[in-house]
XYZ file of C-alpha atoms in Angstrom:
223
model
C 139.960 95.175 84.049
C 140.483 91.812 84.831
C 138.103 89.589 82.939
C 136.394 87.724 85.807
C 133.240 85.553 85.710
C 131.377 88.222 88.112
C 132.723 91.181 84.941
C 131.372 88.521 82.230
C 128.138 88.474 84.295
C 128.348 92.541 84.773
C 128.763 92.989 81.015
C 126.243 90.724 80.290
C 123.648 92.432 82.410
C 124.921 95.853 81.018
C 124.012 94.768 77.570
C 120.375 93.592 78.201
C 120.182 96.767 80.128
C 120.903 98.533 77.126
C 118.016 96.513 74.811
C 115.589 95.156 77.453
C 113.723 98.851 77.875
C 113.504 99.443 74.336
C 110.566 97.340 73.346
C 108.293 99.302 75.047
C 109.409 102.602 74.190
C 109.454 100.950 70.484
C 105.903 99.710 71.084
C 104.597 103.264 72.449
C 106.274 104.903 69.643
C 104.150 102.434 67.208
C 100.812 103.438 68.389
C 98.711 106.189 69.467
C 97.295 104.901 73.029
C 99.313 103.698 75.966
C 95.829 102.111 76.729
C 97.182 99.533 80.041
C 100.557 101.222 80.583
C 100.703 102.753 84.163
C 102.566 106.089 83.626
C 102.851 105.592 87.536
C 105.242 102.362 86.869
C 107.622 104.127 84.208
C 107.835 107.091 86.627
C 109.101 104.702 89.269
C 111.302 102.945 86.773
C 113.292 106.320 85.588
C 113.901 107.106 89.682
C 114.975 104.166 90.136
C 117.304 103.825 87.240
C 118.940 106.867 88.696
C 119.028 105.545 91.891
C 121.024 102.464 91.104
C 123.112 104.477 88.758
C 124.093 106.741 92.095
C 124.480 103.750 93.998
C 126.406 101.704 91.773
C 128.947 104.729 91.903
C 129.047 105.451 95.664
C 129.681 101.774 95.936
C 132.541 101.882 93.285
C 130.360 98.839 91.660
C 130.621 99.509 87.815
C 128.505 96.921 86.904
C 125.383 98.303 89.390
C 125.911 101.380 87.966
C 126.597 100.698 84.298
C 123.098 98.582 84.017
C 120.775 101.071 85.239
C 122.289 103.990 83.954
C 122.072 102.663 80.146
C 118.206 101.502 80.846
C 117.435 105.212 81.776
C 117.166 106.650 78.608
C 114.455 104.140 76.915
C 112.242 104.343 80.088
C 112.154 107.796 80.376
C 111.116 108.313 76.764
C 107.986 105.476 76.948
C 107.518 107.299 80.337
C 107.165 110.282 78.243
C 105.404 108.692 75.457
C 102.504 106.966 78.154
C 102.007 110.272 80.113
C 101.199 111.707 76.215
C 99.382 109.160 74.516
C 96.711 108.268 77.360
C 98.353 105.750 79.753
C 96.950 105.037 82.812
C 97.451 107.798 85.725
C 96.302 106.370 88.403
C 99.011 105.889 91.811
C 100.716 109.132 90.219
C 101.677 109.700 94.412
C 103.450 107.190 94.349
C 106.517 108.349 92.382
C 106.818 111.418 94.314
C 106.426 109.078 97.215
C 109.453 106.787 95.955
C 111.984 110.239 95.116
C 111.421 111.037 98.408
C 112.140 107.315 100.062
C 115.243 107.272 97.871
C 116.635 110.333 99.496
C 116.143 109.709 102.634
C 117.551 106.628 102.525
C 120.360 108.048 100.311
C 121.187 110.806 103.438
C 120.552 108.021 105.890
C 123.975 106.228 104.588
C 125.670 109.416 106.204
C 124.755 108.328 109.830
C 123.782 104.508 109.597
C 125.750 102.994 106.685
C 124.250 101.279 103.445
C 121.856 99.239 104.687
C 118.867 101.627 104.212
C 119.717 101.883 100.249
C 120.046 98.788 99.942
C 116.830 97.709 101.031
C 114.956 99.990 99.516
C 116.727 99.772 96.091
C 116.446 96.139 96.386
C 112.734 96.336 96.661
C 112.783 99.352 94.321
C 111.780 97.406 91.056
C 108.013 96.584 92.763
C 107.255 100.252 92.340
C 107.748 98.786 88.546
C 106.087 96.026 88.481
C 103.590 96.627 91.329
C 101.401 99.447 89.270
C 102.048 97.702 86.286
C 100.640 94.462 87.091
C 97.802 95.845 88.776
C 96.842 98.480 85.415
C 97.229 95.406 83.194
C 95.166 93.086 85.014
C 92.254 95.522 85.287
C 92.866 96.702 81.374
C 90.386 94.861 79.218
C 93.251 96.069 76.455
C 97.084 95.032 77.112
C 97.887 95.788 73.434
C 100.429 98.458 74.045
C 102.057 96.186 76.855
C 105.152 94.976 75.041
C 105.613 91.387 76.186
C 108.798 91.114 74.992
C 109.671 93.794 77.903
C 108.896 91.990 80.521
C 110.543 88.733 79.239
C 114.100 90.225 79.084
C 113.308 91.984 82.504
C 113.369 88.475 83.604
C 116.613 87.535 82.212
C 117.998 90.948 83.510
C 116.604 89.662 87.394
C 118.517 86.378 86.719
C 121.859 88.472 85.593
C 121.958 90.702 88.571
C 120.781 88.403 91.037
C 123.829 85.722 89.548
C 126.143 89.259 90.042
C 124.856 89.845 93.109
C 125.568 86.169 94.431
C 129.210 86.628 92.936
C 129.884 90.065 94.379
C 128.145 89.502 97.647
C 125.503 92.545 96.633
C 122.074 92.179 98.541
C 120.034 94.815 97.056
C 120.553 93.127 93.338
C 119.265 89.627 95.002
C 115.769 91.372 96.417
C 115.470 92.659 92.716
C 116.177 90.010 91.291
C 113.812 88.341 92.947
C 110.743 91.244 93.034
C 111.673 91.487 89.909
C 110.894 87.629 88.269
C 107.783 87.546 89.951
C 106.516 90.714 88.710
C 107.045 89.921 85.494
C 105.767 86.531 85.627
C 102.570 88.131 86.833
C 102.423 90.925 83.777
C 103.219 88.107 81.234
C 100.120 85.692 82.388
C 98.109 88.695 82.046
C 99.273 89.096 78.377
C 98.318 85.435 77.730
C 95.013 85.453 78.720
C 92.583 86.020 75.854
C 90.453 89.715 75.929
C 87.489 87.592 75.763
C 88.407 85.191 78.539
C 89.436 88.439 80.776
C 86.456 90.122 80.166
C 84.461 87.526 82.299
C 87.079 87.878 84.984
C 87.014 91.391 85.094
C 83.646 92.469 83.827
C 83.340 95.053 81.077
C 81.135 97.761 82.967
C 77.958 98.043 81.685
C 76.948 101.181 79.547
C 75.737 104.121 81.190
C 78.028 103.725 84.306
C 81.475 105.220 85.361
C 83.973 103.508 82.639
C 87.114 102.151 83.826
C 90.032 104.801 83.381
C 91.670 101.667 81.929
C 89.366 100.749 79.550
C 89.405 102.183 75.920
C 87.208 103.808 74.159
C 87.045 101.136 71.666
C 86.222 98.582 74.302
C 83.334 100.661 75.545
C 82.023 101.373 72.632
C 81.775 97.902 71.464
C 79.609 96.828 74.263
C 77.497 99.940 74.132
């Protein structure tokens, strides 16, 4: 293989791949609730890490393929891990929504080319971010969001969006750039103080419907 700056790039993106899913499968592993993690998001993930992998080989594009298939693994075990240890459910549609956008887009390649995939691939990583930003912002508890995660997802965007400017790929310059604002979003979230939250998003008040998000800990401190 000839040792190009777009392979350099490929490799590089290959091997944060490889480490950036761990941390939260790590983190979910360290704790007993998945209190702020939407199952919904990691569902989307693992499709779409399959996806990729598919269309990374269809393509003949090792380094599409590579990436995503080696991030499979960790997500579908904090996947796992979430759906066990109390992680947000909500938007649970919306990964048997995705499967079935992914194959038809897949099957549309047959009759009108690429250009479906790569759309919808390209975009795929909001079904990531999307839930997950939206769970953590209305969690009064982001302890079991692993920051780190979402950092390195960052540096992955920049890698595949600098592979897709060298290899003239589309659907890795959407996700690259779905994917840094996302992540930006999930990591102010992180920063903000519980306290400071709390009068942004109102704890509610005891008595009424808690907020699927919420832990039990945080209720029963303001009870």
């Amino acid at each position: 293989m000839t040792l190009t700056l777009a392979t350099l790039v490929g490799l590089a993106g290959t091997l944060l791949a490889a480490g950036y899913t761990v941390p939260q499968f790590r983190r979910l592993r360290q704790l007993r609730s998945a209190t702020g993690v939407s199952v919904a998001a990691l569902a989307n993930s693992t499709i779409s890490g399959v996806a990729w992998t598919v269309f990374g080989v269809l393509e003949h594009e090792v380094w599409v393929a590579l990436p995503a298939a080696v991030a499979v693994p960790a997500t579908a075990g904090a996947l796992v891990l979430a759906w066990l240890r109390g992680g947000s459910r909500e938007r649970l549609w919306l990964p048997a929504a995705w499967a079935a956008v992914v194959s038809l887009a897949g099957l549309s390649a047959l009759w009108v080319g690429s250009g479906p995939a790569t759309v919808a691939l390209g975009f795929s990583v909001a079904l990531l971010v999307t839930p997950a930003a939206l769970t953590a912002w209305r969690s009064h508890d982001v302890s079991a969001i692993a920051a780190s995660a979402w950092a390195l997802m960052i540096l992955d965007a920049l890698l595949a969006g600098a592979y897709g400017l060298l290899a003239d790929i589309d659907a890795n310059l959407i996700y690259a750039t779905v994917a840094t604002i996302g992540s930006l979003a999930i990591l102010l979230r992180i920063s903000i103080p519980d306290h400071v939250h709390a009068r942004l998003v109102p704890l509610p008040a005891a008595g009424s419907t808690p907020d699927p998000d919420v832990s039990r800990e945080d209720l029963s401190l303001v009870a």
